[in-house]
Coordinates of C-alpha atoms in Angstrom, one line a residue:
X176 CA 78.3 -63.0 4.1
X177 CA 81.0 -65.6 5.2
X178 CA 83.7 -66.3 2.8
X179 CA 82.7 -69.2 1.0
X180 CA 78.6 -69.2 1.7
X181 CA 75.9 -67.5 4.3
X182 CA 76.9 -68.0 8.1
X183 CA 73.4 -70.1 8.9
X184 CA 73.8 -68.9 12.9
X185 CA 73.9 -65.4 11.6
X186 CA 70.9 -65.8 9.7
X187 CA 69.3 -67.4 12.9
X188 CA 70.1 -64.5 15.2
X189 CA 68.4 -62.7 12.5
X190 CA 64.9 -64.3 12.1
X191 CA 64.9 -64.5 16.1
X192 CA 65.5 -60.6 16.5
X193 CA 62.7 -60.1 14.0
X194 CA 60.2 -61.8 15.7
X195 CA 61.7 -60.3 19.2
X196 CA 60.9 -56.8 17.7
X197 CA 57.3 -57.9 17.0
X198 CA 57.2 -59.7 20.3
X199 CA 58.0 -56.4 21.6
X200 CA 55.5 -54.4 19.6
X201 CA 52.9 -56.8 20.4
X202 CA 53.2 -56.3 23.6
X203 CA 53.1 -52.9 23.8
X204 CA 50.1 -52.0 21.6
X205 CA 47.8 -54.9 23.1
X206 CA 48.6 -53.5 26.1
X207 CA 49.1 -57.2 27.8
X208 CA 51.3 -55.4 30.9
X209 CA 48.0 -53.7 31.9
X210 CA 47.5 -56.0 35.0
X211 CA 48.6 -56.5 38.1
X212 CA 52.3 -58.3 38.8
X213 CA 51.1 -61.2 40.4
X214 CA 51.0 -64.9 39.3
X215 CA 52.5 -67.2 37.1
X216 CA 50.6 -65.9 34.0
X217 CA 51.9 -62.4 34.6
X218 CA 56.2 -63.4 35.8
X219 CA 56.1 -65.3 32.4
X220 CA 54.9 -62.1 30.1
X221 CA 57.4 -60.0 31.8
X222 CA 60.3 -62.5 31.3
X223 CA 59.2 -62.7 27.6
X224 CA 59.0 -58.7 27.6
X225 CA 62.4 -58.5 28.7
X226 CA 63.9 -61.5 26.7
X227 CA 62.8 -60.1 23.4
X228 CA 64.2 -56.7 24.4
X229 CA 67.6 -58.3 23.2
X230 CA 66.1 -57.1 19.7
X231 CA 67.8 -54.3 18.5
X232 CA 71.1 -55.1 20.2
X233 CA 71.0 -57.8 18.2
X234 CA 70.6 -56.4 14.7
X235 CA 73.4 -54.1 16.1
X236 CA 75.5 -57.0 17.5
X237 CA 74.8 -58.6 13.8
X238 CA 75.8 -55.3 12.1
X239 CA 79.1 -55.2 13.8
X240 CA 80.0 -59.0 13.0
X241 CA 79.1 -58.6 8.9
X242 CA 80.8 -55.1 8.7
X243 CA 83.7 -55.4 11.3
X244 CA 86.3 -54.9 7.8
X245 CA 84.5 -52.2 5.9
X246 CA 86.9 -49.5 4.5
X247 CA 85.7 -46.0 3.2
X248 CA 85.1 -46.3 -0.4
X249 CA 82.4 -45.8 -3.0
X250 CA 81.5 -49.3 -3.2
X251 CA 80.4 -48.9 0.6
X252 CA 79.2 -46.2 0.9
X253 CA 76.7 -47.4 -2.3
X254 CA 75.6 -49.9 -0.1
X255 CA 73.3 -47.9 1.8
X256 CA 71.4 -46.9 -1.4
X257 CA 69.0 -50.4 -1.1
X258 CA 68.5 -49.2 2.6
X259 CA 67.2 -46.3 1.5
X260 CA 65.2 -47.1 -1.6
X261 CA 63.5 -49.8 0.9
X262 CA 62.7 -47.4 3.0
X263 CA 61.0 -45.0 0.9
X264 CA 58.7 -47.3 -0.8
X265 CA 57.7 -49.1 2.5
X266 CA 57.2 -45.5 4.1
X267 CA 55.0 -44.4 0.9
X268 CA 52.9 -47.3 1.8
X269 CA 52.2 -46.2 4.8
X270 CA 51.6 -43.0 3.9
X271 CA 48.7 -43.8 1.8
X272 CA 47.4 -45.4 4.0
X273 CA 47.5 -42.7 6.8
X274 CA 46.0 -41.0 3.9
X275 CA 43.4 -43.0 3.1
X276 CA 42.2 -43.0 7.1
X277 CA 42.3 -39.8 8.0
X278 CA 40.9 -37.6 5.3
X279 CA 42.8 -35.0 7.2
X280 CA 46.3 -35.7 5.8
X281 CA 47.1 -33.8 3.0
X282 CA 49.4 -35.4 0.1
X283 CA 52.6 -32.2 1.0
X284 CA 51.8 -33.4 4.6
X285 CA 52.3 -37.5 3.8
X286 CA 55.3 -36.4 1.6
X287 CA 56.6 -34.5 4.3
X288 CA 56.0 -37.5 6.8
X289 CA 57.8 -40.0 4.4
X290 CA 61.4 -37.7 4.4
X291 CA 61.0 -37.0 8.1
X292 CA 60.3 -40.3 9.3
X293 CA 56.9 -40.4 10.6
X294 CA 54.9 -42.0 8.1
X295 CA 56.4 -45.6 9.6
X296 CA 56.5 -45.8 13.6
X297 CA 58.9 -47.8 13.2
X298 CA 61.4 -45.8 11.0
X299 CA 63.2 -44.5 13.6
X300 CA 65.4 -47.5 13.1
X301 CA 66.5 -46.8 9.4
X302 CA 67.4 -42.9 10.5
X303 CA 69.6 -44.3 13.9
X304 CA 71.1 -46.9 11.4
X305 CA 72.3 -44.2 8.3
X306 CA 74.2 -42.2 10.9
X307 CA 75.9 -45.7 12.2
X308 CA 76.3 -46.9 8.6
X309 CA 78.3 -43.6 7.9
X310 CA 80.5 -44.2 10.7
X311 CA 81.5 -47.8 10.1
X312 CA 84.4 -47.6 8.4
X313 CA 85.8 -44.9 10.5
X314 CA 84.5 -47.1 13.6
X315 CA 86.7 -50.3 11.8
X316 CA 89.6 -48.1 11.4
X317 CA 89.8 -46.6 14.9
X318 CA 89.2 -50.3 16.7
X319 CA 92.1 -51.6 14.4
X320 CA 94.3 -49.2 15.3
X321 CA 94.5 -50.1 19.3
X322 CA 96.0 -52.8 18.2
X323 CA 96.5 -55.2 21.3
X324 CA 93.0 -57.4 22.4
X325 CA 93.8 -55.6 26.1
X326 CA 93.2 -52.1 23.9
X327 CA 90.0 -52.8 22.6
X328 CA 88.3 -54.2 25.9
X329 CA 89.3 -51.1 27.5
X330 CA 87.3 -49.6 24.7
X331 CA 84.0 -52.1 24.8
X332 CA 84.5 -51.5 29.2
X333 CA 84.1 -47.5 28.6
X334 CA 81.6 -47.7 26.0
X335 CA 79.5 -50.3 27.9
X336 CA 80.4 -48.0 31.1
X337 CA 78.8 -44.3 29.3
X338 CA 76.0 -46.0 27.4
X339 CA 74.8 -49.7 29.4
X340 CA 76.0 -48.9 32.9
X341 CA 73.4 -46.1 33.9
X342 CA 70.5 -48.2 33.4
X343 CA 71.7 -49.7 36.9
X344 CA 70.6 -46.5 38.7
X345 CA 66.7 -47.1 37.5
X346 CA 66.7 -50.5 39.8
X347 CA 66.7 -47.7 42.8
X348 CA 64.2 -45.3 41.1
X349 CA 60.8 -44.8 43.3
X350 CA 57.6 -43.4 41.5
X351 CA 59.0 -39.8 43.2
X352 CA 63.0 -39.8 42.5
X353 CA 64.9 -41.1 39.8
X354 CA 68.6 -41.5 40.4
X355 CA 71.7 -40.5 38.0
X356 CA 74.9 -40.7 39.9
X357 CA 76.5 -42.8 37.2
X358 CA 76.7 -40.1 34.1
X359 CA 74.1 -41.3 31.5
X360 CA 74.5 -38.2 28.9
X361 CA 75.7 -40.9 26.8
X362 CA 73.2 -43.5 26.8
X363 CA 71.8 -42.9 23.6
X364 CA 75.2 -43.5 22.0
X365 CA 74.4 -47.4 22.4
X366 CA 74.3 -48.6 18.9
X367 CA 78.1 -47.9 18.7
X368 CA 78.4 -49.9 21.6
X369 CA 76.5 -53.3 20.4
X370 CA 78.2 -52.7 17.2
X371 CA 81.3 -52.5 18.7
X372 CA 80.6 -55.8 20.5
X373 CA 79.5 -57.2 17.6
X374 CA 83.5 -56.1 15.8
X375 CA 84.9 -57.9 19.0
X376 CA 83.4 -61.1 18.5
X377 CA 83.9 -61.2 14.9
X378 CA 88.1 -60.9 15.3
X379 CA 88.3 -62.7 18.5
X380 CA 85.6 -65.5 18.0
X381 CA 84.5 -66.2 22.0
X382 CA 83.1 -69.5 22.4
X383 CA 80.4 -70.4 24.9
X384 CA 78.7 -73.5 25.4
X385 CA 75.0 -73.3 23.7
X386 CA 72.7 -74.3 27.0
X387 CA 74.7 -72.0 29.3
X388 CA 74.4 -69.2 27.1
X389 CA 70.6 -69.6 26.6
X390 CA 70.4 -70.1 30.7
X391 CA 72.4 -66.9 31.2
X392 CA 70.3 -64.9 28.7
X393 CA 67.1 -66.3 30.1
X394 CA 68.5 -65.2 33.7
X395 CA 69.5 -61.9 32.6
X396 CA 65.3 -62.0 31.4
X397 CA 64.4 -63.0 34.8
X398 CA 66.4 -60.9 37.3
X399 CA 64.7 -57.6 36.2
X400 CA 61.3 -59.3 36.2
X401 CA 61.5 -60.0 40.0
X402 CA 62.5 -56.8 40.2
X403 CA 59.9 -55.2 38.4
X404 CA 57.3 -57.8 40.8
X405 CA 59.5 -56.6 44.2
X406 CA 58.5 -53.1 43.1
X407 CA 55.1 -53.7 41.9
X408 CA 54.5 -55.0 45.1
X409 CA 51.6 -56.6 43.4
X410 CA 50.1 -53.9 41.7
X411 CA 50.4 -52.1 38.4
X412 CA 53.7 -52.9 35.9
X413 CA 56.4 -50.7 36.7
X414 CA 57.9 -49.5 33.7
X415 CA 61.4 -48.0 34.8
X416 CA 63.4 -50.6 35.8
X417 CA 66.1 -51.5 33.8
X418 CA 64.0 -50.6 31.2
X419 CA 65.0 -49.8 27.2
X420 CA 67.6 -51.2 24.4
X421 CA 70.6 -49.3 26.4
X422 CA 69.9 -51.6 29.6
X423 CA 72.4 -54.2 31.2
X424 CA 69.3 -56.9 31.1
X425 CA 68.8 -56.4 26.8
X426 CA 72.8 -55.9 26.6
X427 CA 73.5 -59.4 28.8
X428 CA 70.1 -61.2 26.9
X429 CA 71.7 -60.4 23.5
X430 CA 74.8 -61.0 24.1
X431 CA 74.2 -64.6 25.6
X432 CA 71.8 -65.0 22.7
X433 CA 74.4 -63.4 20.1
X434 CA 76.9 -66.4 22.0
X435 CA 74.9 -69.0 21.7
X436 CA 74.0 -69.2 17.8
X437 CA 76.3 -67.0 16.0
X438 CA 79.0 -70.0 15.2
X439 CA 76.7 -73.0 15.1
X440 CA 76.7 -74.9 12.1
X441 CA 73.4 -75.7 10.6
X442 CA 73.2 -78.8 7.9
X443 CA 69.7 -78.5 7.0
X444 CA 69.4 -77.1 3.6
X445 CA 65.7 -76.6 4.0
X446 CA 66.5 -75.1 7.2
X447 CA 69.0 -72.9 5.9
X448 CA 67.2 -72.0 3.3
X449 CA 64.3 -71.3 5.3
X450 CA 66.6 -69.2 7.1
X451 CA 67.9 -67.1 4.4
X452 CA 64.7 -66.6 3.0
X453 CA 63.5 -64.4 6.3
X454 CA 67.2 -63.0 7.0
X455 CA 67.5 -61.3 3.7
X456 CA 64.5 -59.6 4.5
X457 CA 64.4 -58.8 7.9
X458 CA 64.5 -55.2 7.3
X459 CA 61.8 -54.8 5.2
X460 CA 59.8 -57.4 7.7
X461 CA 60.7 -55.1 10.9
X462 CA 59.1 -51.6 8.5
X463 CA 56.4 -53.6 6.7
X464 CA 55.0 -54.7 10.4
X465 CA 53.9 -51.4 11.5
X466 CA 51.4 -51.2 8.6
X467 CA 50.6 -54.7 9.2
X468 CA 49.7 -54.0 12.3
X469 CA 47.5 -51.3 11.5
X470 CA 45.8 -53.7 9.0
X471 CA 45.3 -56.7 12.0
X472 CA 44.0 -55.3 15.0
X473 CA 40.8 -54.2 14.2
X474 CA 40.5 -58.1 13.6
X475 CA 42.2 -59.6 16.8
X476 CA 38.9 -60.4 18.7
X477 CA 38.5 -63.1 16.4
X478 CA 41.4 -64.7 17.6
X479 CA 42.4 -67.0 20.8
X480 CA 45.2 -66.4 22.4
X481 CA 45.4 -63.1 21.6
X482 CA 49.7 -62.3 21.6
X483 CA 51.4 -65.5 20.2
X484 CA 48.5 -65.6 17.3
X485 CA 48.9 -61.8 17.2
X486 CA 52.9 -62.1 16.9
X487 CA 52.6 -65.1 14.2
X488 CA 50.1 -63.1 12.0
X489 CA 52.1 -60.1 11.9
X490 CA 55.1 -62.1 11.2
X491 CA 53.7 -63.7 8.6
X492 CA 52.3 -61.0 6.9
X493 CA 54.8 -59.0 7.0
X494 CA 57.1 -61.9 5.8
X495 CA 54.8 -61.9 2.8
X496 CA 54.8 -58.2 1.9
X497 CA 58.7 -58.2 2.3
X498 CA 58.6 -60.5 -0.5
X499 CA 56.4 -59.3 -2.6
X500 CA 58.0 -55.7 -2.6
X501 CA 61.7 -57.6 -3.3
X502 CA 59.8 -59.2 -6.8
X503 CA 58.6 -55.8 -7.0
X504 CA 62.0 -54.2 -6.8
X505 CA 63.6 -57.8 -9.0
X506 CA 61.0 -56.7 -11.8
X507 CA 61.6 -53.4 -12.0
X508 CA 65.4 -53.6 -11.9
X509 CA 64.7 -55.8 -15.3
X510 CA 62.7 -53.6 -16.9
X511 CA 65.3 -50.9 -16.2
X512 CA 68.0 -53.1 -17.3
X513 CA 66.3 -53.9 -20.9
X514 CA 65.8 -50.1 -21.3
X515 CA 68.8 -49.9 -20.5
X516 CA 71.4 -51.8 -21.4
X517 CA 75.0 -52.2 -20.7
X518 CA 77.2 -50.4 -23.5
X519 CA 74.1 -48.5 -24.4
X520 CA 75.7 -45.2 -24.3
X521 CA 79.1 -46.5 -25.1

């Protein structure tokens, strides 16, 4: 939240990382990449592939630029309590339903699964993003403290340098030798990174002009997907190069994209409340698709063009289940509220 109303480009980066993260899904478990890197068709799936791998460092990028002046106190750290609560109905969901399809799974086993993160595929998100939601405030206090803007680009150079940088050394990896001289112990430390990114832009507000930015972050899609074809040589997909959210390709896509829409003004009130609408529950969209998934492809065969439809119906579904589990949630904080009233126990 802005002061004064919702930040509409906010709430567009938002809806666009959702449907990036099903783009990316998609993708993967229709197994479109299965073919050989060659022609049109096939250098326009990859660019797409590697375009909506900007995703997560997005919702990470957004993360930093809502929370960039969160202090440790109760009132944040109850914040993450929705977060959870979300979590654990979504994952009970689909816990019944792994239930329910393999007569195997045993109700201690899809308990277990819930609190360990495995009854969603997609849950590793919510268990990165508790550990990062922890840190914030610490993360605020220790960026405010350099001070001087020189400080704190020092700090987004080394951080992009131990987590983002390493992923250069895959361009030169053959099917027999993978290369490491740049240290990548670090890599997995990215989500500190984009957030940091995402504090940065929040206090220094960086300006770019809307078409270059989308023509840098389509270029940053493109470059690695004549790579991938140059190593392909024609043949199979190649599935190493600059591959993965801690990558300089998703880290220049999303920050073009990030650059492009995060200060645009948006008039619209049906757009921005369209907007809202799907921001508000991106979350719950992102951990609702995985079971929506599992719901749809049995069905896909019905369907023409197989991914878009594929990425709309899941979309949509999940769109629809996010709501329904936020009336849900509406009607049972009433019912808790007239049970319990304020003053009650005064």
């Amino acid at each position: 939240m802005e002061k004064g109303g919702r930040n509409a480009g906010i709430d567009l980066i938002k809806v666009l990382a959702v449907l990036f993260v099903i783009s990316i899904h998609t993708i993967g478990n229709l197994h479109v990449l299965a073919m050989d890197m060659q022609g049109v068709r096939a250098f326009v799936i990859v660019v797409f592939r590697y375009f909506v791998m900007s995703s997560v460092p997005l919702f990470l990028m957004i993360t930093g630029y809502l929370q960039a002046h969160k202090t440790p106190c109760k009132r944040y750290f109850m914040g993450l309590v929705p977060v959870v609560l979300s979590y654990l109905f979504i994952a009970a969901c689909g816990a019944a339903y792994n239930m329910h399809m393999d007569a195997s799974i045993t109700w201690d086993v899809a308990l277990v699964s819930i609190f360990d993160f495995t009854a969603n595929n997609y849950a590793w998100y919510v268990e990165m993003f508790i550990g990062l939601y922890l840190l914030i405030p610490f993360l605020n206090g220790g960026y405010m403290y350099l001070g001087e803007r020189k400080k704190k680009l020092w700090l987004l150079a080394i951080l992009v340098f131990i987590t983002i940088a390493p992923s250069i050394m895959s361009i030169f990896r053959t099917p027999e030798r993978a290369f490491e001289i740049i240290p990548n112990y670090w890599i997995e430390f990215y989500p500190v990174c984009y957030y940091m990114i995402g504090v940065y832009i929040r206090e220094y507000r960086p300006r770019m002009n809307l078409f270059a930015s989308l023509g840098c972050a389509l270029a940053s899609a493109v470059v690695p997907t004549i790579l991938v074809f140059i190593a392909s040589d024609g043949g199979a997909y190649v599935d190493w190069i600059l591959n993965g959210f801690y990558s300089v390709s998703s880290m220049l896509t999303a920050l073009f994209v990030f650059l492009a829409f995060y200060d645009k003004e948006i008039k619209s009130r049906p757009v921005c409340f369209t907007l809202k609408a799907v921001a508000v529950s991106s979350l719950d969209i992102y951990l609702f698709s995985n079971l929506v998934e599992k719901l749809v492809y049995p069905y896909l065969g019905m369907f023409p063009l197989k991914l878009p439809a594929t990425i709309v119906i899941v979309f949509v579904l999940s769109l629809v289940a996010a709501k329904g589990k936020q009336f849900l949630f509406y009607l049972v904080k009433r019912a808790f509220g007239a049970l319990c009233p304020k003053g009650a126990s005064q």
